Amino acid sequence: QIIKARGEHSNISNNVLSRRVDIIFIYKEVEFNSDFSYDNDLEDTLEEVEIEKDKPREIPKPKIKCHYINYDVLNNSNIKQQIKNNKSIIIIETSDLSVKKKKLYYYHYYKKWDKWEIKKVRWHTKKTGNHWWKKTRLITKIEEVHYNKGKVFEIKDAPCEECNIKTNKIKETKCLQVDSFLMANAQYKPIFRKNMVKIRVPREYVDINSTYYLGCNQYRKLIWEKKKMGKKKRHFYAKLDILSNTKLSVITREMECCADNIISCNENKFSFDCKPIPRAGFPLFRIDINLDAGSYYNKIDNSKSIQPYVGLNLNTYFANSTLELKTLTTLDLNLINELEYNYHFFKMPLFLISDANKWQPINSFRTIDTYATAFIGTNLYSDYDFKNLNNLSYELHLGLGIIDIFPYRYFSRFYLTGGYQYHFINNYSSKKISPSFKVGIVFNLYWTWF
């Protein structure tokens, strides 16, 4: 309800419209403070107000942000162009599912009247590819007109570097980089060729306008092979070098990078989860202490002798050779000592036999640690029965074996040798030369590097 009223007036006859209005002020009760001095405290307060009034107002400075194109994400992705509804769309496909969790990537969006906005890149999980390369990957689609403004970038705090695209134009150049996406979607198959495997990759992941290289130099071009028949039409084929027991040569090509901060090619960027074996072939500078068990077979005069034995074997590897010092005992409790050297002139990884016709993911490339070998060697042999030295001889032999150089397994190797002994001392026979055969198995007890 609204009541219209004004102050009292004697000339108005209508008493409803002419009446007295009282305004009542209600104050909150305040306790009396004897220390309060009205004059001094009020004066100080007024001075502080005047100072604050005269003081210039500080305007907070806006935080400077820097925009950097994330070439690491782009170079680890498969980027292709698609025309849809007369619009050019850039499709970015990556195998790195952790990109979606970071949520740190943006792109420029052209609104209207030459105004640009910043939008977050929206990644979608989708199964892409066909046949064996059908996997869950992340995909995003950006119109080409938006993508070309700043591609996919991150926002970071100042100070800004030269590659900042917020205030500078994009300064791009080409630099050699590992094609991680291509290698993550490749398969390998062993071939009967030393230090080399065959690979295949889906044709849709190979940029036919780019030149590919082996490793981080441009001296060795990767040559793609095409097949025209059947299922092989889906792939490109090539050969990769085996650099070490745990590593294949990487595939590289020229990709975009900031001209003011050229990224160096990193051959270790695409790594395999394999065991740490130092190099292809036998390890260098390693000593093994092993348990050696087997049997000698000797033909002495017109009789045959079989001597089972067991003992310790001190073994070292270098290049393609092994050097062994053995202390063994036979069932007759004879003490046998041997100093043996073998040169392995032929080595073939066993997985070349077992996996010869199998295509496998390249990131499952196994360590080359088990070999079938053929070797030639010599040893100095002595047989002592704790009373007399019964046999002191020098031997030349040929042998076959299986060697596992991975030190964390119990099995070390199997060997079979055959040759001839020349006897300096022989209490078992009057012959100076006699044939000798030996078969044995070695178990790893302890190893160390030196």
Short mmCIF file of C-alpha atoms in Angstrom, two decimals:
data_model
loop_
_atom_site.label_atom_id
_atom_site.label_comp_id
_atom_site.label_asym_id
_atom_site.label_seq_id
_atom_site.Cartn_x
_atom_site.Cartn_y
_atom_site.Cartn_z
CA GLN A 1 0.00 0.00 0.00
CA ILE A 2 1.31 3.48 -0.91
CA ILE A 3 0.42 6.46 1.31
CA LYS A 4 1.02 9.92 -0.08
CA ALA A 5 1.73 12.53 2.62
CA ARG A 6 3.43 15.86 3.14
CA GLY A 7 4.24 18.13 5.99
CA GLU A 8 1.56 19.86 8.09
CA HIS A 9 -0.11 22.91 6.44
CA SER A 10 -2.80 25.07 8.00
CA ASN A 11 -4.51 26.03 4.74
CA ILE A 12 -5.40 22.50 3.67
CA SER A 13 -8.72 21.31 4.86
CA ASN A 14 -8.13 17.66 4.07
CA ASN A 15 -6.43 16.29 7.15
CA VAL A 16 -5.64 12.97 5.43
CA LEU A 17 -3.24 14.62 2.98
CA SER A 18 -1.86 17.05 5.51
CA ARG A 19 -0.23 15.48 8.49
CA ARG A 20 3.06 15.42 10.37
CA VAL A 21 5.74 12.91 9.31
CA ASP A 22 8.20 11.70 11.90
CA ILE A 23 11.57 10.09 10.88
CA ILE A 24 13.06 7.89 13.55
CA PHE A 25 16.85 6.97 13.51
CA ILE A 26 17.82 3.87 15.45
CA TYR A 27 21.49 3.56 16.45
CA LYS A 28 23.26 0.46 17.61
CA GLU A 29 24.54 0.77 21.15
CA VAL A 30 28.35 1.06 21.34
CA GLU A 31 30.38 0.41 24.46
CA PHE A 32 32.21 3.44 25.77
CA ASN A 33 35.99 3.33 25.48
CA SER A 34 37.81 5.66 27.82
CA ASP A 35 40.96 5.57 25.67
CA PHE A 36 39.17 7.06 22.69
CA SER A 37 40.05 10.67 22.04
CA TYR A 38 37.54 12.10 19.63
CA ASP A 39 39.60 14.96 18.36
CA ASN A 40 42.93 13.17 17.85
CA ASP A 41 41.67 9.83 16.52
CA LEU A 42 39.19 11.43 14.15
CA GLU A 43 41.87 13.77 12.82
CA ASP A 44 44.27 10.85 12.20
CA THR A 45 41.56 8.93 10.42
CA LEU A 46 40.75 11.85 8.15
CA GLU A 47 44.44 12.26 7.28
CA GLU A 48 44.69 8.57 6.24
CA VAL A 49 41.61 8.98 4.06
CA GLU A 50 43.12 12.00 2.35
CA ILE A 51 46.40 10.13 1.70
CA GLU A 52 44.58 7.15 0.17
CA LYS A 53 42.53 9.56 -1.93
CA ASP A 54 45.61 11.33 -3.33
CA LYS A 55 47.52 8.08 -3.96
CA PRO A 56 47.39 7.03 -7.67
CA ARG A 57 45.38 3.92 -8.30
CA GLU A 58 47.46 0.93 -9.46
CA ILE A 59 46.02 -0.90 -12.46
CA PRO A 60 47.03 -4.61 -12.42
CA LYS A 61 49.10 -5.55 -15.43
CA PRO A 62 47.70 -8.35 -17.57
CA LYS A 63 49.67 -11.58 -17.49
CA ILE A 64 51.62 -12.08 -20.71
CA LYS A 65 51.00 -15.42 -22.37
CA CYS A 66 53.07 -17.11 -25.05
CA HIS A 67 51.77 -19.39 -27.79
CA TYR A 68 54.00 -22.21 -29.05
CA ILE A 69 53.14 -24.70 -31.77
CA ASN A 70 53.52 -28.20 -30.34
CA TYR A 71 55.57 -29.84 -33.06
CA ASP A 72 56.13 -32.86 -30.86
CA VAL A 73 52.43 -33.78 -30.99
CA LEU A 74 52.14 -32.96 -34.69
CA ASN A 75 55.24 -34.91 -35.71
CA ASN A 76 54.07 -37.95 -33.75
CA SER A 77 50.72 -37.97 -35.53
CA ASN A 78 49.27 -38.92 -38.87
CA ILE A 79 47.96 -35.71 -40.48
CA LYS A 80 45.74 -35.88 -43.54
CA GLN A 81 43.36 -33.62 -45.43
CA GLN A 82 39.71 -34.31 -46.17
CA ILE A 83 37.15 -32.32 -48.22
CA LYS A 84 33.70 -32.28 -46.64
CA ASN A 85 30.80 -30.01 -47.64
CA ASN A 86 33.20 -27.93 -49.76
CA LYS A 87 35.36 -27.34 -46.68
CA SER A 88 38.94 -28.52 -46.25
CA ILE A 89 39.32 -30.41 -42.97
CA ILE A 90 42.63 -31.34 -41.32
CA ILE A 91 42.46 -34.67 -39.47
CA ILE A 92 45.09 -35.31 -36.80
CA GLU A 93 45.42 -38.92 -35.64
CA THR A 94 47.76 -39.97 -32.83
CA SER A 95 48.51 -43.23 -31.00
CA ASP A 96 49.51 -41.38 -27.81
CA LEU A 97 46.38 -41.65 -25.67
CA SER A 98 47.92 -39.51 -22.92
CA VAL A 99 47.47 -36.41 -25.13
CA LYS A 100 43.77 -36.31 -24.24
CA LYS A 101 44.45 -36.27 -20.49
CA LYS A 102 46.73 -33.23 -20.66
CA LYS A 103 44.07 -30.91 -22.17
CA LEU A 104 46.72 -28.30 -22.93
CA TYR A 105 46.34 -27.88 -26.66
CA TYR A 106 44.55 -25.09 -28.51
CA TYR A 107 43.86 -23.81 -32.01
CA HIS A 108 42.73 -20.50 -33.54
CA TYR A 109 39.10 -20.19 -34.59
CA TYR A 110 38.07 -17.54 -37.10
CA LYS A 111 34.79 -15.99 -35.99
CA LYS A 112 33.74 -13.01 -38.12
CA TRP A 113 35.00 -9.65 -39.22
CA ASP A 114 38.62 -10.72 -38.92
CA LYS A 115 38.22 -11.73 -35.28
CA TRP A 116 39.99 -14.79 -33.96
CA GLU A 117 39.22 -16.80 -30.85
CA ILE A 118 41.18 -19.48 -29.05
CA LYS A 119 39.53 -22.86 -28.61
CA LYS A 120 40.68 -26.04 -26.94
CA VAL A 121 41.42 -29.01 -29.15
CA ARG A 122 38.82 -31.69 -28.59
CA TRP A 123 40.21 -35.19 -28.93
CA HIS A 124 37.93 -38.13 -29.62
CA THR A 125 38.76 -41.77 -28.97
CA LYS A 126 38.11 -43.91 -32.01
CA LYS A 127 39.18 -47.19 -33.56
CA THR A 128 40.97 -46.42 -36.79
CA GLY A 129 42.86 -48.46 -39.36
CA ASN A 130 42.07 -51.83 -40.87
CA HIS A 131 43.08 -55.45 -40.39
CA TRP A 132 46.09 -55.84 -38.06
CA TRP A 133 46.60 -52.08 -37.62
CA LYS A 134 43.04 -51.44 -36.37
CA LYS A 135 43.63 -49.85 -32.96
CA THR A 136 42.17 -47.31 -30.56
CA ARG A 137 43.64 -43.89 -31.32
CA LEU A 138 42.86 -40.21 -30.71
CA ILE A 139 41.45 -38.06 -33.49
CA THR A 140 40.64 -34.38 -33.85
CA LYS A 141 39.29 -32.45 -36.84
CA ILE A 142 40.04 -28.77 -37.50
CA GLU A 143 39.09 -26.69 -40.52
CA GLU A 144 42.15 -25.89 -42.59
CA VAL A 145 41.54 -22.12 -42.45
CA HIS A 146 41.66 -22.33 -38.65
CA TYR A 147 44.54 -24.81 -38.54
CA ASN A 148 46.83 -22.71 -40.75
CA LYS A 149 46.63 -19.73 -38.39
CA GLY A 150 48.53 -21.40 -35.54
CA LYS A 151 48.16 -25.15 -35.99
CA VAL A 152 47.99 -26.87 -32.58
CA PHE A 153 49.69 -24.84 -29.85
CA GLU A 154 50.26 -24.59 -26.12
CA ILE A 155 49.86 -21.51 -23.92
CA LYS A 156 52.67 -20.76 -21.49
CA ASP A 157 53.65 -17.89 -19.21
CA ALA A 158 56.22 -15.26 -20.14
CA PRO A 159 59.06 -14.69 -20.87
CA CYS A 160 58.36 -15.60 -24.46
CA GLU A 161 60.93 -17.07 -26.79
CA GLU A 162 61.44 -16.44 -30.47
CA CYS A 163 59.12 -19.26 -31.48
CA ASN A 164 56.15 -17.50 -29.84
CA ILE A 165 53.45 -17.20 -32.54
CA LYS A 166 51.24 -14.78 -30.57
CA THR A 167 53.35 -11.80 -31.58
CA ASN A 168 55.34 -13.29 -34.46
CA LYS A 169 54.46 -14.96 -37.70
CA ILE A 170 55.03 -18.69 -37.93
CA LYS A 171 58.68 -19.26 -38.80
CA GLU A 172 58.86 -22.83 -40.03
CA THR A 173 61.57 -24.91 -41.59
CA LYS A 174 62.20 -28.59 -42.22
CA CYS A 175 64.26 -30.72 -39.83
CA LEU A 176 64.96 -34.44 -39.74
CA GLN A 177 62.81 -36.24 -37.16
CA VAL A 178 61.92 -39.81 -36.18
CA ASP A 179 58.55 -40.83 -37.63
CA SER A 180 57.29 -42.33 -34.38
CA PHE A 181 53.71 -42.79 -35.59
CA LEU A 182 54.85 -44.81 -38.59
CA MET A 183 57.15 -47.00 -36.50
CA ALA A 184 54.47 -47.58 -33.85
CA ASN A 185 52.24 -48.96 -36.61
CA ALA A 186 54.80 -51.17 -38.34
CA GLN A 187 55.47 -54.91 -38.16
CA TYR A 188 58.73 -56.78 -38.60
CA LYS A 189 59.72 -60.25 -39.72
CA PRO A 190 63.20 -61.82 -39.42
CA ILE A 191 65.03 -62.64 -42.62
CA PHE A 192 68.04 -64.90 -43.16
CA ARG A 193 70.37 -62.00 -43.52
CA LYS A 194 72.85 -60.84 -40.94
CA ASN A 195 71.78 -57.84 -38.82
CA MET A 196 68.64 -57.03 -40.79
CA VAL A 197 64.84 -57.48 -40.56
CA LYS A 198 62.01 -56.88 -42.99
CA ILE A 199 59.19 -54.47 -42.07
CA ARG A 200 55.77 -53.63 -43.47
CA VAL A 201 53.62 -50.54 -42.84
CA PRO A 202 50.10 -49.57 -43.98
CA ARG A 203 50.16 -47.55 -47.18
CA GLU A 204 47.86 -44.91 -45.68
CA TYR A 205 50.54 -43.99 -43.12
CA VAL A 206 53.31 -43.37 -45.66
CA ASP A 207 53.66 -39.89 -47.13
CA ILE A 208 54.56 -40.62 -50.73
CA ASN A 209 55.75 -37.01 -51.19
CA SER A 210 58.39 -37.36 -48.46
CA THR A 211 61.81 -38.98 -48.56
CA TYR A 212 62.48 -41.45 -45.72
CA TYR A 213 65.88 -42.24 -44.23
CA LEU A 214 67.54 -44.85 -42.02
CA GLY A 215 68.69 -43.20 -38.80
CA CYS A 216 69.46 -39.55 -38.14
CA ASN A 217 71.42 -38.82 -41.27
CA GLN A 218 70.44 -38.27 -44.85
CA TYR A 219 73.06 -40.52 -46.41
CA ARG A 220 71.01 -43.71 -46.33
CA LYS A 221 67.61 -43.47 -47.95
CA LEU A 222 64.91 -45.97 -47.04
CA ILE A 223 63.68 -47.73 -50.15
CA TRP A 224 60.02 -48.74 -50.08
CA GLU A 225 58.92 -51.84 -51.97
CA LYS A 226 55.43 -52.09 -53.43
CA LYS A 227 53.47 -55.27 -54.06
CA LYS A 228 50.71 -55.45 -56.64
CA MET A 229 49.03 -58.72 -55.78
CA GLY A 230 46.44 -59.66 -53.15
CA LYS A 231 46.71 -58.52 -49.55
CA LYS A 232 50.24 -57.27 -50.07
CA LYS A 233 48.85 -54.24 -51.92
CA ARG A 234 47.86 -52.79 -48.54
CA HIS A 235 51.46 -52.33 -47.41
CA PHE A 236 54.82 -50.81 -48.18
CA TYR A 237 57.84 -53.01 -47.41
CA ALA A 238 61.41 -52.13 -46.45
CA LYS A 239 64.47 -53.50 -44.61
CA LEU A 240 65.80 -52.17 -41.31
CA ASP A 241 69.21 -52.67 -39.73
CA ILE A 242 69.63 -54.35 -36.36
CA LEU A 243 71.85 -51.86 -34.55
CA SER A 244 72.22 -53.76 -31.29
CA ASN A 245 70.61 -56.58 -29.38
CA THR A 246 67.75 -54.32 -28.30
CA LYS A 247 67.44 -51.80 -31.08
CA LEU A 248 66.42 -51.44 -34.68
CA SER A 249 67.41 -48.54 -36.87
CA VAL A 250 64.77 -45.77 -36.76
CA ILE A 251 62.83 -44.38 -39.73
CA THR A 252 63.18 -40.62 -40.19
CA ARG A 253 61.93 -37.94 -42.56
CA GLU A 254 61.90 -34.16 -42.78
CA MET A 255 59.11 -32.56 -40.74
CA GLU A 256 58.09 -29.03 -39.76
CA CYS A 257 59.84 -27.34 -36.84
CA CYS A 258 60.41 -23.78 -35.61
CA ALA A 259 63.17 -22.09 -37.60
CA ASP A 260 64.46 -20.31 -34.47
CA ASN A 261 64.67 -23.50 -32.43
CA ILE A 262 65.50 -26.45 -34.67
CA ILE A 263 64.89 -29.77 -32.94
CA SER A 264 67.75 -32.24 -33.24
CA CYS A 265 67.01 -35.72 -34.47
CA ASN A 266 66.91 -38.21 -31.57
CA GLU A 267 67.44 -41.85 -32.53
CA ASN A 268 66.43 -42.96 -29.02
CA LYS A 269 63.07 -41.23 -29.23
CA PHE A 270 61.38 -44.45 -30.33
CA SER A 271 62.60 -47.06 -27.87
CA PHE A 272 61.75 -50.68 -27.25
CA ASP A 273 61.01 -52.22 -23.89
CA CYS A 274 63.78 -54.79 -24.05
CA LYS A 275 66.47 -56.19 -21.82
CA PRO A 276 69.74 -54.26 -21.51
CA ILE A 277 72.21 -56.22 -23.64
CA PRO A 278 75.14 -54.01 -24.65
CA ARG A 279 75.61 -54.87 -28.32
CA ALA A 280 74.88 -57.32 -31.11
CA GLY A 281 76.93 -60.49 -30.90
CA PHE A 282 78.67 -61.60 -27.75
CA PRO A 283 78.96 -59.14 -24.83
CA LEU A 284 82.28 -57.45 -24.21
CA PHE A 285 84.19 -57.58 -20.93
CA ARG A 286 81.96 -59.99 -19.02
CA ILE A 287 83.10 -62.86 -16.83
CA ASP A 288 80.78 -65.77 -16.00
CA ILE A 289 81.19 -68.40 -13.31
CA ASN A 290 79.32 -71.50 -14.46
CA LEU A 291 78.47 -75.05 -13.56
CA ASP A 292 79.72 -77.35 -16.35
CA ALA A 293 78.50 -80.93 -16.74
CA GLY A 294 79.06 -83.39 -19.58
CA SER A 295 81.03 -86.35 -20.79
CA TYR A 296 84.26 -87.12 -22.68
CA TYR A 297 84.40 -89.87 -25.25
CA ASN A 298 87.92 -91.05 -26.08
CA LYS A 299 89.19 -93.95 -28.17
CA ILE A 300 92.28 -95.36 -26.50
CA ASP A 301 94.08 -98.18 -28.38
CA ASN A 302 91.34 -100.70 -29.16
CA SER A 303 89.02 -99.71 -26.30
CA LYS A 304 86.57 -96.87 -25.83
CA SER A 305 86.35 -94.68 -22.75
CA ILE A 306 83.42 -92.56 -21.56
CA GLN A 307 84.20 -90.15 -18.75
CA PRO A 308 81.27 -88.16 -17.25
CA TYR A 309 82.37 -84.99 -15.48
CA VAL A 310 81.09 -82.02 -13.50
CA GLY A 311 82.83 -78.88 -12.27
CA LEU A 312 83.28 -75.13 -12.44
CA ASN A 313 83.83 -73.08 -15.56
CA LEU A 314 85.24 -69.55 -15.63
CA ASN A 315 84.25 -68.00 -18.95
CA THR A 316 84.76 -64.66 -20.69
CA TYR A 317 83.48 -63.29 -24.02
CA PHE A 318 85.22 -60.98 -26.45
CA ALA A 319 84.29 -60.16 -30.05
CA ASN A 320 83.24 -63.51 -31.57
CA SER A 321 85.36 -65.57 -29.20
CA THR A 322 85.12 -67.29 -25.84
CA LEU A 323 87.92 -68.13 -23.42
CA GLU A 324 87.31 -70.72 -20.70
CA LEU A 325 89.19 -72.08 -17.71
CA LYS A 326 87.68 -75.33 -16.37
CA THR A 327 88.24 -77.36 -13.24
CA LEU A 328 86.34 -80.65 -13.43
CA THR A 329 86.13 -83.98 -11.69
CA THR A 330 85.16 -87.38 -13.12
CA LEU A 331 83.39 -90.34 -11.54
CA ASP A 332 86.85 -91.81 -10.82
CA LEU A 333 87.62 -88.60 -8.87
CA ASN A 334 90.25 -87.62 -11.38
CA LEU A 335 90.93 -83.88 -11.52
CA ILE A 336 90.72 -82.41 -15.04
CA ASN A 337 91.92 -78.91 -15.91
CA GLU A 338 91.30 -77.25 -19.27
CA LEU A 339 92.20 -73.94 -20.84
CA GLU A 340 90.04 -73.61 -23.96
CA TYR A 341 89.66 -70.98 -26.67
CA ASN A 342 86.88 -71.05 -29.29
CA TYR A 343 86.28 -68.79 -32.26
CA HIS A 344 82.62 -68.72 -33.37
CA PHE A 345 82.80 -68.22 -37.10
CA PHE A 346 79.06 -68.67 -37.58
CA LYS A 347 76.23 -67.32 -35.39
CA MET A 348 72.52 -67.34 -36.13
CA PRO A 349 69.86 -66.00 -33.73
CA LEU A 350 67.45 -68.78 -32.91
CA PHE A 351 64.38 -66.58 -33.38
CA LEU A 352 65.22 -66.43 -37.10
CA ILE A 353 64.17 -70.07 -37.21
CA SER A 354 61.15 -69.96 -34.88
CA ASP A 355 59.72 -66.65 -36.18
CA ALA A 356 60.79 -66.82 -39.81
CA ASN A 357 57.24 -66.56 -41.19
CA LYS A 358 55.60 -64.41 -38.49
CA TRP A 359 54.86 -60.69 -38.70
CA GLN A 360 55.14 -59.10 -35.27
CA PRO A 361 54.68 -55.56 -33.86
CA ILE A 362 57.92 -53.66 -34.19
CA ASN A 363 57.80 -52.54 -30.55
CA SER A 364 57.94 -56.20 -29.51
CA PHE A 365 61.32 -56.67 -31.19
CA ARG A 366 63.01 -59.22 -29.00
CA THR A 367 66.55 -59.22 -27.78
CA ILE A 368 69.05 -61.26 -29.73
CA ASP A 369 70.47 -63.25 -26.88
CA THR A 370 70.29 -66.90 -27.98
CA TYR A 371 72.44 -68.10 -30.86
CA ALA A 372 73.09 -71.32 -32.69
CA THR A 373 76.85 -71.31 -33.37
CA ALA A 374 79.57 -73.22 -35.17
CA PHE A 375 83.10 -72.78 -33.86
CA ILE A 376 86.68 -73.91 -34.15
CA GLY A 377 88.89 -74.09 -31.13
CA THR A 378 91.82 -75.44 -29.20
CA ASN A 379 92.51 -76.41 -25.62
CA LEU A 380 95.21 -77.53 -23.25
CA TYR A 381 94.09 -80.58 -21.27
CA SER A 382 95.44 -82.28 -18.14
CA ASP A 383 94.18 -85.35 -16.21
CA TYR A 384 95.44 -85.83 -12.65
CA ASP A 385 94.42 -88.61 -10.23
CA PHE A 386 95.95 -86.90 -7.15
CA LYS A 387 99.02 -89.14 -7.50
CA ASN A 388 100.14 -88.99 -11.10
CA LEU A 389 99.67 -86.80 -14.10
CA ASN A 390 98.03 -89.31 -16.43
CA ASN A 391 97.39 -87.16 -19.45
CA LEU A 392 98.72 -83.84 -20.74
CA SER A 393 97.55 -83.05 -24.24
CA TYR A 394 96.83 -80.34 -26.78
CA GLU A 395 93.59 -80.49 -28.79
CA LEU A 396 92.18 -79.02 -32.00
CA HIS A 397 88.42 -79.36 -32.50
CA LEU A 398 85.31 -78.25 -34.35
CA GLY A 399 82.05 -77.76 -32.53
CA LEU A 400 78.38 -76.86 -32.59
CA GLY A 401 76.57 -75.09 -29.80
CA ILE A 402 73.68 -73.04 -28.50
CA ILE A 403 74.69 -69.97 -26.48
CA ASP A 404 72.41 -67.76 -24.40
CA ILE A 405 74.29 -64.55 -23.59
CA PHE A 406 71.53 -63.08 -21.39
CA PRO A 407 73.08 -63.27 -17.91
CA TYR A 408 69.88 -63.57 -15.86
CA ARG A 409 68.96 -67.02 -17.11
CA TYR A 410 70.27 -70.25 -15.60
CA PHE A 411 70.94 -71.87 -18.96
CA SER A 412 74.17 -70.58 -20.48
CA ARG A 413 75.03 -72.92 -23.34
CA PHE A 414 75.12 -76.39 -24.85
CA TYR A 415 78.14 -77.66 -26.79
CA LEU A 416 79.25 -80.66 -28.86
CA THR A 417 82.86 -80.90 -30.06
CA GLY A 418 84.98 -83.39 -31.97
CA GLY A 419 88.68 -83.30 -32.77
CA TYR A 420 92.12 -84.79 -32.17
CA GLN A 421 94.43 -84.68 -29.18
CA TYR A 422 98.19 -84.65 -29.30
CA HIS A 423 99.53 -86.23 -26.08
CA PHE A 424 102.65 -84.91 -24.41
CA ILE A 425 102.02 -87.39 -21.58
CA ASN A 426 99.63 -90.33 -21.90
CA ASN A 427 99.53 -93.15 -19.37
CA TYR A 428 96.41 -94.60 -20.93
CA SER A 429 97.87 -95.32 -24.38
CA SER A 430 101.07 -95.46 -26.32
CA LYS A 431 99.58 -93.38 -29.13
CA LYS A 432 100.58 -89.77 -29.49
CA ILE A 433 97.44 -88.74 -31.37
CA SER A 434 93.90 -89.92 -30.63
CA PRO A 435 90.37 -88.75 -31.49
CA SER A 436 88.32 -87.01 -28.81
CA PHE A 437 84.64 -86.05 -28.49
CA LYS A 438 82.88 -84.01 -25.87
CA VAL A 439 79.27 -83.05 -25.08
CA GLY A 440 78.15 -80.84 -22.25
CA ILE A 441 75.77 -78.25 -20.83
CA VAL A 442 76.65 -75.10 -18.87
CA PHE A 443 74.53 -73.33 -16.23
CA ASN A 444 75.13 -69.74 -15.15
CA LEU A 445 75.94 -69.24 -11.44
CA TYR A 446 77.34 -65.69 -11.34
CA TRP A 447 78.43 -62.99 -13.76
CA THR A 448 80.09 -59.60 -13.61
CA TRP A 449 81.41 -56.86 -15.90
CA PHE A 450 85.00 -55.70 -15.82
#
